[in-house]
PDB file of N, CA and C in Angstrom:
ATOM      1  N   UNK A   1      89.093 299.707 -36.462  1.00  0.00           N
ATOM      2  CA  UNK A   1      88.247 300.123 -35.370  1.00  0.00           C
ATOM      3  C   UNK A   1      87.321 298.982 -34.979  1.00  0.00           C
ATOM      4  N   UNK A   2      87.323 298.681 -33.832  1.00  0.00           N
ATOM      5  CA  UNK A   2      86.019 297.453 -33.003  1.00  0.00           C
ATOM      6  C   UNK A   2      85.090 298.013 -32.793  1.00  0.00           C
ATOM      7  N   UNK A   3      83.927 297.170 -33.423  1.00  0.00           N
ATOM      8  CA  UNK A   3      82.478 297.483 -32.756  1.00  0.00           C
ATOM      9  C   UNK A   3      82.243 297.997 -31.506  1.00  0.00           C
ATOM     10  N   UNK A   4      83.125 297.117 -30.810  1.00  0.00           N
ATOM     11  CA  UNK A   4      82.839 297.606 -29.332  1.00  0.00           C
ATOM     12  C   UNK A   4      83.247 299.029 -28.526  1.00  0.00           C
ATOM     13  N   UNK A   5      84.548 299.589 -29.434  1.00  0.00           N
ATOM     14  CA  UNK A   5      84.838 300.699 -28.912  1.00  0.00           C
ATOM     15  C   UNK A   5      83.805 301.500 -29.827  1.00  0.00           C
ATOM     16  N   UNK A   6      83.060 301.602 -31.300  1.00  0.00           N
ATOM     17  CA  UNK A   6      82.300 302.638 -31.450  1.00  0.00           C
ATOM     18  C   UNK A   6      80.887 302.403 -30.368  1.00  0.00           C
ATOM     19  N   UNK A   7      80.648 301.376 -29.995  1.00  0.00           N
ATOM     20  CA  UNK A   7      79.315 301.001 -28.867  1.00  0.00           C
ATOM     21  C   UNK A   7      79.854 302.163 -27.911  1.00  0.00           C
ATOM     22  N   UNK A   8      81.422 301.904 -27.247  1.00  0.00           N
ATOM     23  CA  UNK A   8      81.523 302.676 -26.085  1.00  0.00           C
ATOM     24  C   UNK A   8      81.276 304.260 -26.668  1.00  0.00           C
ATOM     25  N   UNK A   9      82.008 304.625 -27.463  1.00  0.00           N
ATOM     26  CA  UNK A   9      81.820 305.607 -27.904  1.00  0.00           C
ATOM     27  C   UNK A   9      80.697 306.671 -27.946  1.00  0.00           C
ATOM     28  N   UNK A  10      79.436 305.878 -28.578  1.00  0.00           N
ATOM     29  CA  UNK A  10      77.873 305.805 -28.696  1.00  0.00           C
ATOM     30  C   UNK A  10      77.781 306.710 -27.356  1.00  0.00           C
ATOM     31  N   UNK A  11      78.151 305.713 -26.343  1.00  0.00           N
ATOM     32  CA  UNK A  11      77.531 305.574 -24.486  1.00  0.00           C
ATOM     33  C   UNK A  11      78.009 307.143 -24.277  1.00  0.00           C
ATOM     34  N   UNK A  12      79.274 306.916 -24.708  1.00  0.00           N
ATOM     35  CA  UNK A  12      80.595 308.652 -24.166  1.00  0.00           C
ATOM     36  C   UNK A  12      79.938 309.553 -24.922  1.00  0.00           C
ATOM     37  N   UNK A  13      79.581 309.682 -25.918  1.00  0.00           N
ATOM     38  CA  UNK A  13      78.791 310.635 -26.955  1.00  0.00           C
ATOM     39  C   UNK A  13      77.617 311.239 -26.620  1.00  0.00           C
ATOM     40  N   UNK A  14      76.448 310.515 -26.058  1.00  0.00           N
ATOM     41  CA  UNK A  14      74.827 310.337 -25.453  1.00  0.00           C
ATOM     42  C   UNK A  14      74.990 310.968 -24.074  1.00  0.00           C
ATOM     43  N   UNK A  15      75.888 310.389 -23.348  1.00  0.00           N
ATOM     44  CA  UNK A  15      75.642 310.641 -21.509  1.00  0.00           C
ATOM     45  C   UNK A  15      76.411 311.764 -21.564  1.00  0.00           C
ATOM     46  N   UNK A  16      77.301 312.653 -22.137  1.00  0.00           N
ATOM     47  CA  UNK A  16      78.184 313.624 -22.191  1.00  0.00           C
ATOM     48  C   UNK A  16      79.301 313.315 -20.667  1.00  0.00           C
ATOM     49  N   UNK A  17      79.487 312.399 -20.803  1.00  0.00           N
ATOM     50  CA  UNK A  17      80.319 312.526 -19.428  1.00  0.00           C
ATOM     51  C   UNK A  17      80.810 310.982 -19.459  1.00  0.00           C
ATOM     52  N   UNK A  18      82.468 310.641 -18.938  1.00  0.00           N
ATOM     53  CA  UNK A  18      83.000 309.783 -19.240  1.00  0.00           C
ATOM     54  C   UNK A  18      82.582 308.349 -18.198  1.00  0.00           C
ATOM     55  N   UNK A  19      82.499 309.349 -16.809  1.00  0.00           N
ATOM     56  CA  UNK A  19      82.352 308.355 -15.372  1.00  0.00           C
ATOM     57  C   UNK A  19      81.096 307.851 -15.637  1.00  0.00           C
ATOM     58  N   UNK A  20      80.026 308.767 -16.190  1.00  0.00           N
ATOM     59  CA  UNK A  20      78.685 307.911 -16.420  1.00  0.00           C
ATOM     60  C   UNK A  20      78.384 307.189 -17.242  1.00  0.00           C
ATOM     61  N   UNK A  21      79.166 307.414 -18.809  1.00  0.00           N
ATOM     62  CA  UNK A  21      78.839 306.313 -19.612  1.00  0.00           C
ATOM     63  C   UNK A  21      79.736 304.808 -18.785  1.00  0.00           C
ATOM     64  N   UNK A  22      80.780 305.223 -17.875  1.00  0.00           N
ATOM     65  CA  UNK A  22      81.583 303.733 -17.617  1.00  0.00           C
ATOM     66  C   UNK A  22      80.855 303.119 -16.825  1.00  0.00           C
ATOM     67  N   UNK A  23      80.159 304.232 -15.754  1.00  0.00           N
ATOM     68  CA  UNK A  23      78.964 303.105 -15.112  1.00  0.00           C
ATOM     69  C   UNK A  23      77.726 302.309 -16.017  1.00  0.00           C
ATOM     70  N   UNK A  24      77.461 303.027 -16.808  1.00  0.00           N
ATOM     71  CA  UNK A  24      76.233 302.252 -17.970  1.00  0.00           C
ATOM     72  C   UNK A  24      76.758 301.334 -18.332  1.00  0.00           C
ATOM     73  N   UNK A  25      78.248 301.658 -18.981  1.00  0.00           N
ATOM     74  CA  UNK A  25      78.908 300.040 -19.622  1.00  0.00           C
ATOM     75  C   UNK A  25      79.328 299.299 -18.749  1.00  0.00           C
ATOM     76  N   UNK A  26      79.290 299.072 -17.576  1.00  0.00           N
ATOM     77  CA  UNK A  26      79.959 298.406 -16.469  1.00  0.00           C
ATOM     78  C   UNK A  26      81.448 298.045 -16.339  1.00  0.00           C
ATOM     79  N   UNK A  27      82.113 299.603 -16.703  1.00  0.00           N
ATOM     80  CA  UNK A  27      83.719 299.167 -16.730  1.00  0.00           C
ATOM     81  C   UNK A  27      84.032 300.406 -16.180  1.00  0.00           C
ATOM     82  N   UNK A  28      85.526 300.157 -15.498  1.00  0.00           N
ATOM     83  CA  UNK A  28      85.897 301.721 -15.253  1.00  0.00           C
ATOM     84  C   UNK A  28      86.192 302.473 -15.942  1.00  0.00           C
ATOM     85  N   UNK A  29      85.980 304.088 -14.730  1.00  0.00           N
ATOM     86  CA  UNK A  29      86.169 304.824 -15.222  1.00  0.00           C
ATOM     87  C   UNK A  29      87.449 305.342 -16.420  1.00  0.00           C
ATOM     88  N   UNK A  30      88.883 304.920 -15.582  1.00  0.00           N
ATOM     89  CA  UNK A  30      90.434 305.011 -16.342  1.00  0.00           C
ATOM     90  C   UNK A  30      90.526 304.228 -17.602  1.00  0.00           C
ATOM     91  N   UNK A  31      89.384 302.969 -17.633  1.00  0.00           N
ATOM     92  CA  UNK A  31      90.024 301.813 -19.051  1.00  0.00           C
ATOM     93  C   UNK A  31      89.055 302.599 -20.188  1.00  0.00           C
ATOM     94  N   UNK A  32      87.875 303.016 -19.767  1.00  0.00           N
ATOM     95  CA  UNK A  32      86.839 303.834 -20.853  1.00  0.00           C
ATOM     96  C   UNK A  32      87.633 305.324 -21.582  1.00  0.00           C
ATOM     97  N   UNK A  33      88.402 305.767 -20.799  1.00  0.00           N
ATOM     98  CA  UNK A  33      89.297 306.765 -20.793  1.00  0.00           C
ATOM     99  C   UNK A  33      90.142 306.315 -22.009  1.00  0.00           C
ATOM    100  N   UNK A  34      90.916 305.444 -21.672  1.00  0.00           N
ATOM    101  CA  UNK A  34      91.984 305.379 -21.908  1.00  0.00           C
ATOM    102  C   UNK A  34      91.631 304.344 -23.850  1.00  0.00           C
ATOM    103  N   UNK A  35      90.626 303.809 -23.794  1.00  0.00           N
ATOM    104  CA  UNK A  35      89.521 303.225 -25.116  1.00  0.00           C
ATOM    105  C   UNK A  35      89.756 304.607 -25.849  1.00  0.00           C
ATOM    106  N   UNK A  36      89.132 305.442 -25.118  1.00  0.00           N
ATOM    107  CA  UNK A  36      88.678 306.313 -26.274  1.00  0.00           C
ATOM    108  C   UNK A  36      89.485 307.502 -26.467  1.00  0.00           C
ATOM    109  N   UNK A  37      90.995 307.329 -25.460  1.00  0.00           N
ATOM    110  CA  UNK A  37      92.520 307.886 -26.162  1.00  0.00           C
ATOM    111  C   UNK A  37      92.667 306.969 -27.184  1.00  0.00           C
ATOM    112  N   UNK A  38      92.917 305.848 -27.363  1.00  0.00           N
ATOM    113  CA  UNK A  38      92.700 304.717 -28.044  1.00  0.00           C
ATOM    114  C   UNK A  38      92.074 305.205 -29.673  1.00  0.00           C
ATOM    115  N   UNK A  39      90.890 305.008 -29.524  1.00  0.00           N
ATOM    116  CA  UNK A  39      90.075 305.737 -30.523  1.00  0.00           C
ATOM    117  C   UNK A  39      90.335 307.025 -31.479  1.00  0.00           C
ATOM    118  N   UNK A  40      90.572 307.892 -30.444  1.00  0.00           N
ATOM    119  CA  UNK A  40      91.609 308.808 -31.517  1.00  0.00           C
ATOM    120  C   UNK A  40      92.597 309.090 -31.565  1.00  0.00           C
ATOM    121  N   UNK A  41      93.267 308.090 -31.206  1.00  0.00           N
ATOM    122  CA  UNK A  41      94.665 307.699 -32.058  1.00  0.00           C
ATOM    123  C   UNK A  41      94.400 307.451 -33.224  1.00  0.00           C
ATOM    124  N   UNK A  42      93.675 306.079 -33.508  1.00  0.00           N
ATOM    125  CA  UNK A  42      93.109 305.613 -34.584  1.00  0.00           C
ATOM    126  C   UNK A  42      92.175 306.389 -35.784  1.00  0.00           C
ATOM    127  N   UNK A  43      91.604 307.403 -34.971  1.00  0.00           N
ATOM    128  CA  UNK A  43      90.992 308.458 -36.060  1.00  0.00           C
ATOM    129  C   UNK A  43      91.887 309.585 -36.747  1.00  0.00           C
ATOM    130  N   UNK A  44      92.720 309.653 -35.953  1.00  0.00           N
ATOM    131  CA  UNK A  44      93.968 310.629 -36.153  1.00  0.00           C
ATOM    132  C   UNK A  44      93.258 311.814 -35.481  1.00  0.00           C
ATOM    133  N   UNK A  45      92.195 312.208 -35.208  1.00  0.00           N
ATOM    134  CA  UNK A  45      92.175 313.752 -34.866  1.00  0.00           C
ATOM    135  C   UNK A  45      91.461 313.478 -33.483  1.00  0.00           C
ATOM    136  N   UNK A  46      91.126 314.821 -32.733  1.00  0.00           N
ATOM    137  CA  UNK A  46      90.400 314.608 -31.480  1.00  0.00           C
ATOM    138  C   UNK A  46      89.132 314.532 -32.023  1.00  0.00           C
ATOM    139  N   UNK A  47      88.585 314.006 -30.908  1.00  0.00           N
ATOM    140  CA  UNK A  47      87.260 313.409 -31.021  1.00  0.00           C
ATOM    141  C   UNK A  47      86.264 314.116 -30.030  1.00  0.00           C
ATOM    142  N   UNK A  48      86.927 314.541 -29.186  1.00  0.00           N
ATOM    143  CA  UNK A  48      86.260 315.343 -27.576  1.00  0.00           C
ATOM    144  C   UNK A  48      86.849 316.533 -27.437  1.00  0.00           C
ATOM    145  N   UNK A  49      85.856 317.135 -27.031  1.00  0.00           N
ATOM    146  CA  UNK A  49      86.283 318.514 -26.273  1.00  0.00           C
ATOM    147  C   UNK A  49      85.969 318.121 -24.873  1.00  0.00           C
ATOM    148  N   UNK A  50      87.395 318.687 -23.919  1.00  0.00           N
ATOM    149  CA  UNK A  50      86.718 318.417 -22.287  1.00  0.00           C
ATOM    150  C   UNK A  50      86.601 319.241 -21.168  1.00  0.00           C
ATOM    151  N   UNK A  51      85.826 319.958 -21.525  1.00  0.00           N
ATOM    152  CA  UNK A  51      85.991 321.288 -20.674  1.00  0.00           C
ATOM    153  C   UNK A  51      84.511 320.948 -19.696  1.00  0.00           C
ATOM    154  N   UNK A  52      85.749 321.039 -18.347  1.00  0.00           N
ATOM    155  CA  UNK A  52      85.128 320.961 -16.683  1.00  0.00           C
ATOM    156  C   UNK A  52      84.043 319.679 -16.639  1.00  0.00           C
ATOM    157  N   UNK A  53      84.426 318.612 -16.425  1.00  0.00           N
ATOM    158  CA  UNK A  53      83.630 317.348 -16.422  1.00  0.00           C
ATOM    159  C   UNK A  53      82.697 316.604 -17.271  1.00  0.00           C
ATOM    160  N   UNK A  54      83.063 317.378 -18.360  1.00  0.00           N
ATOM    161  CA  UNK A  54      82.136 317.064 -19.312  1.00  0.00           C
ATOM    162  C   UNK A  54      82.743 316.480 -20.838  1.00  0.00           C
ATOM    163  N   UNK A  55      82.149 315.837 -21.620  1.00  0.00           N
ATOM    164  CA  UNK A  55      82.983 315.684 -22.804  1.00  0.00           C
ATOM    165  C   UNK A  55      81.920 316.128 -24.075  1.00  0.00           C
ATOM    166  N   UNK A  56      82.461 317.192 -25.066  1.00  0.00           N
ATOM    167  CA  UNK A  56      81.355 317.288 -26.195  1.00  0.00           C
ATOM    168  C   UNK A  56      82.151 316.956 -27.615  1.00  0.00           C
ATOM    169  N   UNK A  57      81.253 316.715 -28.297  1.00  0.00           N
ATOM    170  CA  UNK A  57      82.087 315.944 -29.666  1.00  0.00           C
ATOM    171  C   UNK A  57      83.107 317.420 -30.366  1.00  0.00           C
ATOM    172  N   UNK A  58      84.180 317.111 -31.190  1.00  0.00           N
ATOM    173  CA  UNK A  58      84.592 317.915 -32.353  1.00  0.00           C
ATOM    174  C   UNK A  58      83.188 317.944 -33.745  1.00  0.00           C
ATOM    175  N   UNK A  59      84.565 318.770 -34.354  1.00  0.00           N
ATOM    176  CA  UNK A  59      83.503 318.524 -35.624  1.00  0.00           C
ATOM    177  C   UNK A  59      83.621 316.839 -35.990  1.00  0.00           C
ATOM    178  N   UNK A  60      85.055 316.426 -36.050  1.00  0.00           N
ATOM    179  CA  UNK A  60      85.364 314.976 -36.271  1.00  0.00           C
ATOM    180  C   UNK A  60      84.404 314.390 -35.433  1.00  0.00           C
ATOM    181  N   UNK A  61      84.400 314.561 -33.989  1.00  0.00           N
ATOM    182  CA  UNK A  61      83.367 313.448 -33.352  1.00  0.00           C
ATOM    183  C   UNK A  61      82.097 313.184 -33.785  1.00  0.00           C
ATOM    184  N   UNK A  62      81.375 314.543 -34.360  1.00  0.00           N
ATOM    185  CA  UNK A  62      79.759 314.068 -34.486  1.00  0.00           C
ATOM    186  C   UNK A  62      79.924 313.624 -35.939  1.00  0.00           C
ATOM    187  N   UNK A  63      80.798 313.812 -37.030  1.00  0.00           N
ATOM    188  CA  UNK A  63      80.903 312.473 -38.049  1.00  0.00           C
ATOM    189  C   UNK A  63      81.015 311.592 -37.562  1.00  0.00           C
ATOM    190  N   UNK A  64      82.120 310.940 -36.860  1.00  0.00           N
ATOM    191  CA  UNK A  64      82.003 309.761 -36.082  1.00  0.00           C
ATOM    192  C   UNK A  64      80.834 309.262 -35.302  1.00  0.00           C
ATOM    193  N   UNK A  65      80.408 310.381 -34.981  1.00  0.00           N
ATOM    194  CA  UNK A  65      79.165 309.505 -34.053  1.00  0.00           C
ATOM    195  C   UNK A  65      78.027 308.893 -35.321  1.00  0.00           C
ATOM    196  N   UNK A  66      77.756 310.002 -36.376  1.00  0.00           N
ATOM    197  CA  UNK A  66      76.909 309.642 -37.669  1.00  0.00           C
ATOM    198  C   UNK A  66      77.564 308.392 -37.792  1.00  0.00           C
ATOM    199  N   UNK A  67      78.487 308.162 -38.348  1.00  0.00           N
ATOM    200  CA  UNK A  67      78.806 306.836 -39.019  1.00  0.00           C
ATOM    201  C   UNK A  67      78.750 305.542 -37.928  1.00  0.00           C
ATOM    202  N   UNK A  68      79.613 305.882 -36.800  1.00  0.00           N
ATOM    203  CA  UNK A  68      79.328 304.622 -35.775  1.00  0.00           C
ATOM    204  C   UNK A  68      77.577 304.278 -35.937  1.00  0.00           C
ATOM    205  N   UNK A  69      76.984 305.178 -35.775  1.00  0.00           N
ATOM    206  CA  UNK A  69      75.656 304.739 -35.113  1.00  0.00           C
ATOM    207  C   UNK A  69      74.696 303.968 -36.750  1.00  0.00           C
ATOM    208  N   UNK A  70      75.299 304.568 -37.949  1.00  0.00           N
ATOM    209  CA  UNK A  70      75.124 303.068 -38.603  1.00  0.00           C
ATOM    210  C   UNK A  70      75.683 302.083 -38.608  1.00  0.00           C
ATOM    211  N   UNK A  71      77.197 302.214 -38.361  1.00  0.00           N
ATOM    212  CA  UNK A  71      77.743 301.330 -38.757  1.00  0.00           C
ATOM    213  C   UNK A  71      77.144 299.965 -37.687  1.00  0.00           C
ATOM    214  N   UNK A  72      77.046 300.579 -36.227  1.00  0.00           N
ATOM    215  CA  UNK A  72      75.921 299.589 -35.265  1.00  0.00           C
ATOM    216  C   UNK A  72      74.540 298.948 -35.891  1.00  0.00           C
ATOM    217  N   UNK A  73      73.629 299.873 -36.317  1.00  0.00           N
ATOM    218  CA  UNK A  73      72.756 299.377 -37.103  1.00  0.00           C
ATOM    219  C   UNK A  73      72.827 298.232 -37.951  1.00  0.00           C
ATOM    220  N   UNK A  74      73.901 298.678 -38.973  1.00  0.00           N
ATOM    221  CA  UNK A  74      73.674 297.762 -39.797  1.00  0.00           C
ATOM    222  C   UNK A  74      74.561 295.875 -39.304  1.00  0.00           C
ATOM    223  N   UNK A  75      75.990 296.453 -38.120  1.00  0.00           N
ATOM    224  CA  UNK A  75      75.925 295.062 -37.665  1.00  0.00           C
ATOM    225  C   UNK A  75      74.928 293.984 -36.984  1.00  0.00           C
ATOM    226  N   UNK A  76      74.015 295.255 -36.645  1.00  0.00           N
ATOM    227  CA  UNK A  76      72.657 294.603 -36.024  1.00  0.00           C
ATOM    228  C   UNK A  76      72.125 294.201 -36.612  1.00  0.00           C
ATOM    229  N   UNK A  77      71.505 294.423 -38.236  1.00  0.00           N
ATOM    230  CA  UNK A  77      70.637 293.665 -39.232  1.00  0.00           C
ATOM    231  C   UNK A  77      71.604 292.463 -39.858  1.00  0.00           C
ATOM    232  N   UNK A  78      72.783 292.558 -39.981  1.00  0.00           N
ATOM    233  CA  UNK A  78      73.543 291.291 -40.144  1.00  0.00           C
ATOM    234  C   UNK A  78      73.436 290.229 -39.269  1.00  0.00           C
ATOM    235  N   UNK A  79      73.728 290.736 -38.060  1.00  0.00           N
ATOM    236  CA  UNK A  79      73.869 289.057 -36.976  1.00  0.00           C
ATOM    237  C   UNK A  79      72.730 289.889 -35.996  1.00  0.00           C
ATOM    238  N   UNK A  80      71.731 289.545 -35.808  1.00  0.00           N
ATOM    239  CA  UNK A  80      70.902 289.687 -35.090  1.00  0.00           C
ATOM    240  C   UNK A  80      71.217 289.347 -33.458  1.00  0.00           C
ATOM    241  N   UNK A  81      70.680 289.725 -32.349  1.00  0.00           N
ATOM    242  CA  UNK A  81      71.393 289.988 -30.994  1.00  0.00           C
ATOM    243  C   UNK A  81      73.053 290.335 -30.926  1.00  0.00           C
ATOM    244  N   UNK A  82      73.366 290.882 -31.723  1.00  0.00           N
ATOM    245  CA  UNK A  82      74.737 291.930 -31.315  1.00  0.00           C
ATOM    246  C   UNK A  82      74.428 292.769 -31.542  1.00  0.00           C
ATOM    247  N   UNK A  83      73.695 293.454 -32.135  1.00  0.00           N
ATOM    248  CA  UNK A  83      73.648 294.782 -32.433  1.00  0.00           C
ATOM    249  C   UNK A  83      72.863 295.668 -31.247  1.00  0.00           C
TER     250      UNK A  83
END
């Protein structure tokens, strides 16, 4: 898993909605999409629920979100300005 897709993740998790976290990250809407099909592939289970424009975590997602959001932290106390 890349830092950068749990960052996007973070964004998709917080804003509950896919089009708005892609405007925050400055990428589109379809490639943020298609990251975080991506993503749980790699987790093996779903990660989102998406009912009517919205996205809310599984039970899997809000572990994931717990662990991403250290696992950010702590790349941040390692190399300082990436995190």
């Amino acid at each position: 898993m890349e830092i950068r897709l749990l960052r996007y993740f973070l964004v998709v998790a917080n804003e509950g909605n896919i089009t708005r976290a892609a405007e925050k990250l400055y990428i589109t809407q379809p490639t943020l999409s298609r990251q975080m099909n991506q993503l749980e592939e790699e987790a093996g289970a779903p990660l989102f629920k998406r009912p009517m424009r919205r996205v809310e975590l599984t039970e899997e997602g809000l572990l994931l979100k717990r662990r991403a959001e250290e696992i950010v932290a702590l790349v941040g106390k390692t190399k300082p300005g990436i995190g």
